[in-house]
mmCIF file of C-alpha atoms in Angstrom:
data_model
loop_
_atom_site.group_PDB
_atom_site.id
_atom_site.type_symbol
_atom_site.label_atom_id
_atom_site.label_comp_id
_atom_site.label_asym_id
_atom_site.label_seq_id
_atom_site.Cartn_x
_atom_site.Cartn_y
_atom_site.Cartn_z
ATOM 1 C CA VAL A 9 49.300 -42.828 80.081
ATOM 2 C CA LEU A 10 48.328 -41.306 83.416
ATOM 3 C CA THR A 11 46.186 -43.459 85.671
ATOM 4 C CA VAL A 12 44.382 -42.626 88.894
ATOM 5 C CA SER A 13 46.628 -44.979 90.858
ATOM 6 C CA ASP A 14 49.808 -43.373 89.476
ATOM 7 C CA SER A 15 48.627 -39.797 89.906
ATOM 8 C CA LEU A 16 47.323 -40.210 93.426
ATOM 9 C CA ARG A 17 50.116 -42.654 94.396
ATOM 10 C CA LEU A 18 47.547 -45.079 95.787
ATOM 11 C CA SER A 19 48.507 -47.914 98.111
ATOM 12 C CA GLU A 20 47.423 -51.501 97.397
ATOM 13 C CA GLU A 21 44.558 -51.130 99.881
ATOM 14 C CA GLU A 22 43.349 -47.939 98.222
ATOM 15 C CA LYS A 23 43.473 -49.509 94.769
ATOM 16 C CA VAL A 24 40.917 -52.106 95.923
ATOM 17 C CA PHE A 25 38.170 -49.525 96.389
ATOM 18 C CA GLN A 26 38.762 -47.743 93.097
ATOM 19 C CA ALA A 27 35.945 -49.721 91.431
ATOM 20 C CA GLN A 28 32.671 -47.777 91.616
ATOM 21 C CA PRO A 29 30.606 -50.167 93.801
ATOM 22 C CA ARG A 30 33.469 -50.670 96.249
ATOM 23 C CA PHE A 31 34.095 -46.927 96.392
ATOM 24 C CA SER A 32 30.399 -46.285 97.182
ATOM 25 C CA ILE A 33 30.467 -49.004 99.859
ATOM 26 C CA MET A 34 33.565 -47.510 101.470
ATOM 27 C CA TYR A 35 32.234 -43.933 101.342
ATOM 28 C CA LEU A 36 28.895 -44.993 102.861
ATOM 29 C CA LEU A 37 30.565 -47.072 105.571
ATOM 30 C CA PHE A 38 33.059 -44.282 106.274
ATOM 31 C CA LEU A 39 30.115 -42.019 107.130
ATOM 32 C CA LYS A 40 27.715 -44.519 108.716
ATOM 33 C CA ARG A 41 30.150 -47.104 110.141
ATOM 34 C CA ARG A 42 27.754 -50.044 109.543
ATOM 35 C CA VAL A 43 25.021 -50.860 107.010
ATOM 36 C CA GLY A 44 22.836 -53.929 106.511
ATOM 37 C CA PHE A 45 23.792 -56.259 103.660
ATOM 38 C CA ILE A 46 20.275 -56.228 102.170
ATOM 39 C CA GLN A 47 20.053 -52.425 102.267
ATOM 40 C CA LEU A 48 23.477 -52.197 100.649
ATOM 41 C CA ALA A 49 22.462 -54.526 97.811
ATOM 42 C CA GLN A 50 19.299 -52.514 97.179
ATOM 43 C CA LEU A 51 21.099 -49.166 97.351
ATOM 44 C CA LEU A 52 23.746 -50.208 94.830
ATOM 45 C CA SER A 53 21.316 -52.174 92.623
ATOM 46 C CA LEU A 54 23.508 -55.270 92.968
ATOM 47 C CA THR A 55 22.506 -58.900 93.323
ATOM 48 C CA PRO A 56 23.458 -60.485 96.694
ATOM 49 C CA GLY A 57 26.081 -62.613 94.919
ATOM 50 C CA ASN A 58 27.607 -59.616 93.206
ATOM 51 C CA LEU A 59 27.682 -57.581 96.412
ATOM 52 C CA ASP A 60 29.190 -60.533 98.268
ATOM 53 C CA HIS A 61 32.062 -60.560 95.749
ATOM 54 C CA HIS A 62 32.779 -56.859 96.369
ATOM 55 C CA ILE A 63 32.513 -57.255 100.150
ATOM 56 C CA ARG A 64 34.927 -60.212 100.048
ATOM 57 C CA ARG A 65 37.487 -58.148 98.125
ATOM 58 C CA LEU A 66 37.260 -55.437 100.771
ATOM 59 C CA GLU A 67 37.396 -58.003 103.585
ATOM 60 C CA GLU A 68 40.522 -59.624 102.137
ATOM 61 C CA THR A 69 42.355 -56.313 102.460
ATOM 62 C CA GLY A 70 40.990 -55.773 105.972
ATOM 63 C CA LEU A 71 38.991 -52.663 105.085
ATOM 64 C CA VAL A 72 35.588 -53.991 106.144
ATOM 65 C CA GLN A 73 34.142 -56.930 108.047
ATOM 66 C CA SER A 74 30.722 -58.523 107.893
ATOM 67 C CA ARG A 75 29.013 -60.299 110.749
ATOM 68 C CA ARG A 76 25.648 -61.798 111.621
ATOM 69 C CA VAL A 77 23.512 -60.026 114.196
ATOM 70 C CA MET A 78 20.377 -61.325 115.830
ATOM 71 C CA SER A 79 17.459 -58.962 115.524
ATOM 72 C CA TRP A 80 13.789 -59.856 115.100
ATOM 73 C CA LYS A 81 15.170 -61.627 112.038
ATOM 74 C CA PRO A 82 18.784 -62.686 111.357
ATOM 75 C CA LEU A 83 20.712 -59.921 109.628
ATOM 76 C CA VAL A 84 24.149 -59.560 108.089
ATOM 77 C CA VAL A 85 25.745 -56.180 108.700
ATOM 78 C CA VAL A 86 28.840 -54.821 107.015
ATOM 79 C CA GLU A 87 31.134 -52.671 109.156
ATOM 80 C CA ILE A 88 34.167 -50.611 108.323
ATOM 81 C CA THR A 89 37.333 -51.501 110.251
ATOM 82 C CA ALA A 90 39.754 -49.042 111.851
ATOM 83 C CA GLU A 91 42.160 -49.775 108.956
ATOM 84 C CA GLY A 92 39.357 -49.049 106.501
ATOM 85 C CA VAL A 93 38.635 -45.686 108.109
ATOM 86 C CA GLU A 94 42.325 -44.815 108.021
ATOM 87 C CA ALA A 95 42.737 -45.944 104.388
ATOM 88 C CA PHE A 96 39.731 -43.930 103.234
ATOM 89 C CA ARG A 97 40.887 -40.865 105.169
ATOM 90 C CA GLU A 98 44.298 -41.215 103.539
ATOM 91 C CA TYR A 99 42.658 -41.486 100.107
ATOM 92 C CA VAL A 100 40.623 -38.283 100.736
ATOM 93 C CA SER A 101 43.754 -36.377 101.736
ATOM 94 C CA LYS A 102 45.533 -37.606 98.582
ATOM 95 C CA LEU A 103 42.572 -36.477 96.489
ATOM 96 C CA LYS A 104 42.692 -33.050 98.168
ATOM 97 C CA GLN A 105 46.408 -32.797 97.445
ATOM 98 C CA PHE A 106 45.755 -33.833 93.823
ATOM 99 C CA LEU A 107 43.202 -31.013 93.486
ATOM 100 C CA LYS A 108 45.664 -28.548 94.993
ATOM 101 C CA ASP A 109 48.416 -29.547 92.545
ATOM 102 C CA LEU A 110 46.172 -29.555 89.499
ATOM 103 C CA PRO A 111 47.946 -27.886 86.540
ATOM 104 C CA GLY A 112 46.296 -24.946 84.818
ATOM 105 C CA LYS A 113 44.954 -23.609 88.120
ATOM 106 C CA PRO A 114 46.078 -20.055 88.936
ATOM 107 C CA PRO A 115 48.351 -19.880 91.997
ATOM 108 C CA ARG A 116 46.689 -18.818 95.237
ATOM 109 C CA GLU A 117 48.643 -15.525 95.430
ATOM 110 C CA GLN A 118 47.510 -14.622 91.922
ATOM 111 C CA GLU A 119 43.914 -15.510 92.824
ATOM 112 C CA ALA A 120 44.109 -13.287 95.892
ATOM 113 C CA ARG A 121 45.613 -10.425 93.836
ATOM 114 C CA GLU A 122 42.851 -10.779 91.215
ATOM 115 C CA GLN A 123 40.268 -10.737 93.988
ATOM 116 C CA GLN A 124 41.807 -7.597 95.502
ATOM 117 C CA GLU A 125 41.825 -5.889 92.101
ATOM 118 C CA SER A 126 38.194 -6.754 91.440
ATOM 119 C CA ASP A 127 37.231 -5.502 94.928
ATOM 120 C CA ALA A 128 39.056 -2.235 94.327
ATOM 121 C CA MET B 19 57.529 -17.266 75.257
ATOM 122 C CA GLN B 20 57.932 -18.628 78.767
ATOM 123 C CA ASN B 21 54.180 -18.396 79.368
ATOM 124 C CA ARG B 22 53.382 -20.650 76.412
ATOM 125 C CA LEU B 23 52.502 -24.225 77.275
ATOM 126 C CA SER B 24 54.313 -27.010 75.485
ATOM 127 C CA ILE B 25 52.386 -29.878 73.874
ATOM 128 C CA ASN B 26 53.583 -32.139 76.680
ATOM 129 C CA ASP B 27 52.202 -29.744 79.300
ATOM 130 C CA CYS B 28 48.874 -29.626 77.438
ATOM 131 C CA LEU B 29 48.648 -33.409 77.256
ATOM 132 C CA ARG B 30 49.596 -33.680 80.912
ATOM 133 C CA SER B 31 46.894 -31.172 81.845
ATOM 134 C CA ILE B 32 44.294 -33.040 79.800
ATOM 135 C CA GLY B 33 45.311 -36.296 81.481
ATOM 136 C CA TRP B 34 44.988 -34.755 84.934
ATOM 137 C CA TRP B 35 41.595 -33.261 84.140
ATOM 138 C CA ALA B 36 40.391 -36.617 82.783
ATOM 139 C CA ILE B 37 41.449 -38.267 86.060
ATOM 140 C CA LEU B 38 39.725 -35.515 88.009
ATOM 141 C CA MET B 39 36.497 -36.032 86.061
ATOM 142 C CA GLU B 40 36.700 -39.784 86.647
ATOM 143 C CA GLU B 41 37.145 -39.268 90.387
ATOM 144 C CA LEU B 42 34.401 -36.657 90.477
ATOM 145 C CA GLU B 43 31.961 -39.004 88.761
ATOM 146 C CA LYS B 44 32.774 -41.685 91.306
ATOM 147 C CA VAL B 45 32.278 -39.330 94.249
ATOM 148 C CA LEU B 46 28.976 -38.019 92.830
ATOM 149 C CA GLN B 47 27.590 -41.537 92.458
ATOM 150 C CA ALA B 48 28.655 -42.379 96.015
ATOM 151 C CA LEU B 49 27.005 -39.177 97.284
ATOM 152 C CA ASN B 50 23.770 -40.224 95.598
ATOM 153 C CA VAL B 51 23.931 -43.557 97.459
ATOM 154 C CA ILE B 52 24.523 -41.760 100.779
ATOM 155 C CA GLU B 53 21.674 -39.329 100.160
ATOM 156 C CA ARG B 54 19.243 -42.167 99.416
ATOM 157 C CA TYR B 55 20.361 -44.041 102.529
ATOM 158 C CA ASP B 56 19.717 -40.946 104.670
ATOM 159 C CA GLU B 57 16.244 -40.591 103.130
ATOM 160 C CA TYR B 58 15.612 -44.264 103.896
ATOM 161 C CA LEU B 59 16.670 -43.854 107.544
ATOM 162 C CA LEU B 60 14.464 -40.776 107.984
ATOM 163 C CA ARG B 61 11.374 -42.467 106.576
ATOM 164 C CA LYS B 62 12.049 -45.629 108.521
ATOM 165 C CA ASN B 63 12.254 -43.557 111.717
ATOM 166 C CA TRP B 64 8.948 -41.809 111.049
ATOM 167 C CA GLY B 65 7.324 -45.157 110.265
ATOM 168 C CA ARG B 66 8.598 -46.634 113.531
ATOM 169 C CA LEU B 67 7.358 -43.593 115.425
ATOM 170 C CA LEU B 68 3.829 -44.045 114.016
ATOM 171 C CA ILE B 69 3.857 -47.750 114.933
ATOM 172 C CA VAL B 70 5.023 -47.005 118.488
ATOM 173 C CA ILE B 71 2.375 -44.295 118.971
ATOM 174 C CA GLY B 72 -0.234 -46.662 117.565
ATOM 175 C CA SER B 73 0.842 -49.384 120.022
ATOM 176 C CA VAL B 74 1.802 -47.600 123.256
ATOM 177 C CA LEU B 75 -1.061 -45.090 123.585
ATOM 178 C CA PRO B 76 -3.846 -47.671 123.010
ATOM 179 C CA LEU B 77 -2.040 -50.144 125.305
ATOM 180 C CA SER B 78 -1.971 -47.534 128.055
ATOM 181 C CA ALA B 79 -5.645 -46.733 127.421
ATOM 182 C CA LEU B 80 -6.527 -50.452 127.621
ATOM 183 C CA VAL B 81 -4.668 -50.762 130.930
ATOM 184 C CA ASN B 82 -6.569 -47.765 132.292
ATOM 185 C CA MET B 83 -9.910 -49.107 131.077
ATOM 186 C CA ASN B 84 -9.301 -52.427 132.805
ATOM 187 C CA THR B 85 -7.739 -51.279 136.079
ATOM 188 C CA GLY B 86 -10.437 -53.032 138.137
ATOM 189 C CA TYR B 87 -9.953 -56.366 136.416
ATOM 190 C CA LEU B 88 -6.120 -56.138 136.433
ATOM 191 C CA ALA B 89 -6.076 -55.119 140.120
ATOM 192 C CA ALA B 90 -8.264 -58.110 141.002
ATOM 193 C CA GLN B 91 -6.044 -60.469 139.023
ATOM 194 C CA THR B 92 -2.759 -59.179 140.461
ATOM 195 C CA GLY B 93 -4.092 -58.392 143.928
ATOM 196 C CA SER B 94 -2.897 -54.798 143.846
ATOM 197 C CA ASN B 95 -4.405 -51.357 144.121
ATOM 198 C CA PRO B 96 -6.364 -50.141 141.028
ATOM 199 C CA ARG B 97 -4.756 -46.710 141.428
ATOM 200 C CA LEU B 98 -1.327 -48.337 141.205
ATOM 201 C CA ILE B 99 -2.309 -50.123 137.974
ATOM 202 C CA SER B 100 -3.647 -46.865 136.562
ATOM 203 C CA SER B 101 -0.433 -45.031 137.487
ATOM 204 C CA LEU B 102 1.683 -47.794 135.949
ATOM 205 C CA GLY B 103 -0.304 -47.509 132.720
ATOM 206 C CA PHE B 104 0.248 -43.768 132.690
ATOM 207 C CA ILE B 105 3.982 -44.102 133.407
ATOM 208 C CA LEU B 106 4.261 -46.758 130.693
ATOM 209 C CA MET B 107 2.691 -44.366 128.211
ATOM 210 C CA ILE B 108 4.795 -41.361 129.214
ATOM 211 C CA VAL B 109 8.125 -43.191 129.374
ATOM 212 C CA LEU B 110 7.738 -45.288 126.216
ATOM 213 C CA SER B 111 6.076 -42.757 123.946
ATOM 214 C CA LEU B 112 7.990 -39.646 125.022
ATOM 215 C CA GLY B 113 11.256 -41.582 125.231
ATOM 216 C CA PHE B 114 10.825 -43.007 121.761
ATOM 217 C CA ILE B 115 9.676 -39.674 120.299
ATOM 218 C CA ALA B 116 12.758 -37.990 121.795
ATOM 219 C CA TYR B 117 15.003 -40.735 120.413
ATOM 220 C CA ILE B 118 13.465 -40.513 116.925
ATOM 221 C CA LEU B 119 13.686 -36.724 116.860
ATOM 222 C CA PHE B 120 17.317 -36.836 117.955
ATOM 223 C CA ASP B 121 18.176 -39.530 115.411
ATOM 224 C CA SER B 122 16.351 -37.700 112.594
ATOM 225 C CA TRP B 123 18.086 -34.448 113.505
ATOM 226 C CA HIS B 124 21.409 -36.318 113.490
ATOM 227 C CA ILE B 125 20.708 -37.736 110.000
ATOM 228 C CA ALA B 126 19.410 -34.403 108.627
ATOM 229 C CA ARG B 127 22.497 -32.596 109.961
ATOM 230 C CA ARG B 128 24.714 -34.764 107.757
ATOM 231 C CA THR B 129 22.509 -34.349 104.668
ATOM 232 C CA PRO B 130 23.996 -31.801 102.239
ATOM 233 C CA GLN B 131 22.094 -28.541 101.980
ATOM 234 C CA GLY B 132 20.036 -27.808 98.905
ATOM 235 C CA GLU B 133 17.368 -29.561 96.928
ATOM 236 C CA SER B 134 16.966 -33.196 97.767
ATOM 237 C CA SER B 135 16.810 -35.679 94.903
ATOM 238 C CA ASP B 136 13.383 -36.610 96.229
ATOM 239 C CA SER B 137 11.665 -33.268 96.610
ATOM 240 C CA ARG B 138 8.327 -35.006 97.277
ATOM 241 C CA HIS B 139 9.713 -36.587 100.467
ATOM 242 C CA ARG B 140 8.220 -34.104 102.960
ATOM 243 C CA PRO B 141 4.813 -33.730 101.250
ATOM 244 C CA LYS B 142 4.555 -37.544 101.191
ATOM 245 C CA ILE B 143 5.211 -37.762 104.935
ATOM 246 C CA LEU B 144 2.686 -34.985 105.566
ATOM 247 C CA ILE B 145 0.090 -36.782 103.426
ATOM 248 C CA VAL B 146 0.604 -40.022 105.366
ATOM 249 C CA TRP B 147 0.367 -38.174 108.711
ATOM 250 C CA PHE B 148 -2.753 -36.335 107.552
ATOM 251 C CA ALA B 149 -4.373 -39.526 106.206
ATOM 252 C CA ALA B 150 -3.623 -41.388 109.443
ATOM 253 C CA SER B 151 -5.031 -38.576 111.576
ATOM 254 C CA ALA B 152 -8.122 -38.047 109.405
ATOM 255 C CA LEU B 153 -8.835 -41.784 109.257
ATOM 256 C CA THR B 154 -8.402 -42.096 113.004
ATOM 257 C CA VAL B 155 -10.661 -39.104 113.785
ATOM 258 C CA PHE B 156 -13.299 -40.416 111.380
ATOM 259 C CA LEU B 157 -13.198 -43.945 112.760
ATOM 260 C CA VAL B 158 -13.233 -42.678 116.337
ATOM 261 C CA SER B 159 -16.099 -40.208 115.807
ATOM 262 C CA VAL B 160 -18.416 -42.723 114.103
ATOM 263 C CA PRO B 161 -18.754 -44.998 117.159
ATOM 264 C CA LEU B 162 -19.204 -41.874 119.312
ATOM 265 C CA LEU B 163 -22.544 -41.286 117.617
ATOM 266 C CA LEU B 164 -23.703 -44.881 117.982
ATOM 267 C CA ILE B 165 -22.394 -46.149 121.305
ATOM 268 C CA SER B 166 -23.674 -45.035 124.651
ATOM 269 C CA ASP B 167 -21.719 -47.541 126.772
ATOM 270 C CA ALA B 168 -18.491 -45.835 127.921
ATOM 271 C CA LEU B 169 -16.343 -48.973 128.036
ATOM 272 C CA LEU B 170 -17.509 -50.182 124.644
ATOM 273 C CA PHE B 171 -16.913 -46.719 123.257
ATOM 274 C CA GLY B 172 -13.391 -46.848 124.680
ATOM 275 C CA TYR B 173 -12.611 -50.072 122.833
ATOM 276 C CA ALA B 174 -14.237 -48.775 119.643
ATOM 277 C CA ALA B 175 -12.053 -45.662 119.838
ATOM 278 C CA VAL B 176 -8.797 -47.361 120.774
ATOM 279 C CA VAL B 177 -8.809 -50.101 118.125
ATOM 280 C CA PRO B 178 -9.208 -47.812 115.051
ATOM 281 C CA PHE B 179 -6.688 -45.354 116.527
ATOM 282 C CA SER B 180 -4.159 -48.139 116.901
ATOM 283 C CA ALA B 181 -4.941 -49.653 113.501
ATOM 284 C CA GLY B 182 -4.739 -46.260 111.760
ATOM 285 C CA PHE B 183 -1.325 -45.378 113.143
ATOM 286 C CA ILE B 184 0.158 -48.854 112.728
ATOM 287 C CA LEU B 185 -1.079 -48.982 109.128
ATOM 288 C CA ALA B 186 0.426 -45.549 108.407
ATOM 289 C CA GLY B 187 3.701 -46.677 109.997
ATOM 290 C CA ILE B 188 3.838 -49.789 107.826
ATOM 291 C CA ILE B 189 3.117 -47.692 104.702
ATOM 292 C CA LEU B 190 5.967 -45.305 105.577
ATOM 293 C CA SER B 191 8.343 -48.223 106.144
ATOM 294 C CA ARG B 192 7.381 -49.641 102.737
ATOM 295 C CA MET B 193 8.010 -46.241 101.183
ATOM 296 C CA ALA B 194 11.428 -46.214 102.865
ATOM 297 C CA SER B 195 12.345 -49.542 101.258
ATOM 298 C CA GLY B 196 11.268 -48.098 97.887
ATOM 299 C CA ILE B 197 13.884 -45.349 98.288
ATOM 300 C CA LEU B 198 16.654 -47.964 98.499
ATOM 301 C CA ARG B 199 15.617 -49.614 95.259
ATOM 302 C CA ARG B 200 15.369 -46.336 93.352
ATOM 303 C CA SER B 201 18.272 -46.180 90.920
ATOM 304 C CA ALA B 202 20.549 -43.166 90.693
#
């Protein structure tokens, strides 16, 4: 049976964010770099306890870190680490490669030839 | 014969496509989260802008209305106090407006093109802006008809202006929080 991990040859770090909430957290943090804990819980419709569990899993692998910041009220922000950025970038490139190697897709040369024929 | 796919190839293809669908579903859900977060940031920015306008402009007007009193208290020139009030208004309001516009442009640039999941987003912002402006004009024009004293008129105009904009800003911020809680 083919699994995502086998097909994409995911590393241990990458396997951690295969669960949907953790994947959404990583994708959001990859783009925004840091997000408030409360906003994250509301966005993902998770309870604080549930989100804390997911954040801890990501923290254990060094992909993200959370810290307290002093604003007009105390806030906890979750930030992506340099390793997290690298791991997610690596995952995206593996996904791109997977799409390129997908069976049943006509080869690029054939696609180009078909395009030329239709243009003619 | 060579072009025919074996059963193993078929099964392998189906397996790959199933994985692709699984990954696609995951990416789509994550994109929805990102889109909602961008909407939240945009609304929050507009709300903050309304609150700042509602605070800085009336504050500057109050400083200008009380230049004589403030000059006497601080022992400085009334013209200097008036200039400081003006500079305060220009620097804070224009600086913040520029920052908000830049930040909003930065967020909008990253938002994928096409129909937003919340197509009522812009009309809602326009409605809030219109309501705030209409309420402010109404509340400012009513005392104009009743008050002949210039200083009293100034206070009567500044307070509703400030209240109108701050209220609109708070409403927009509340609307922004609602975006976060909206499920996919």
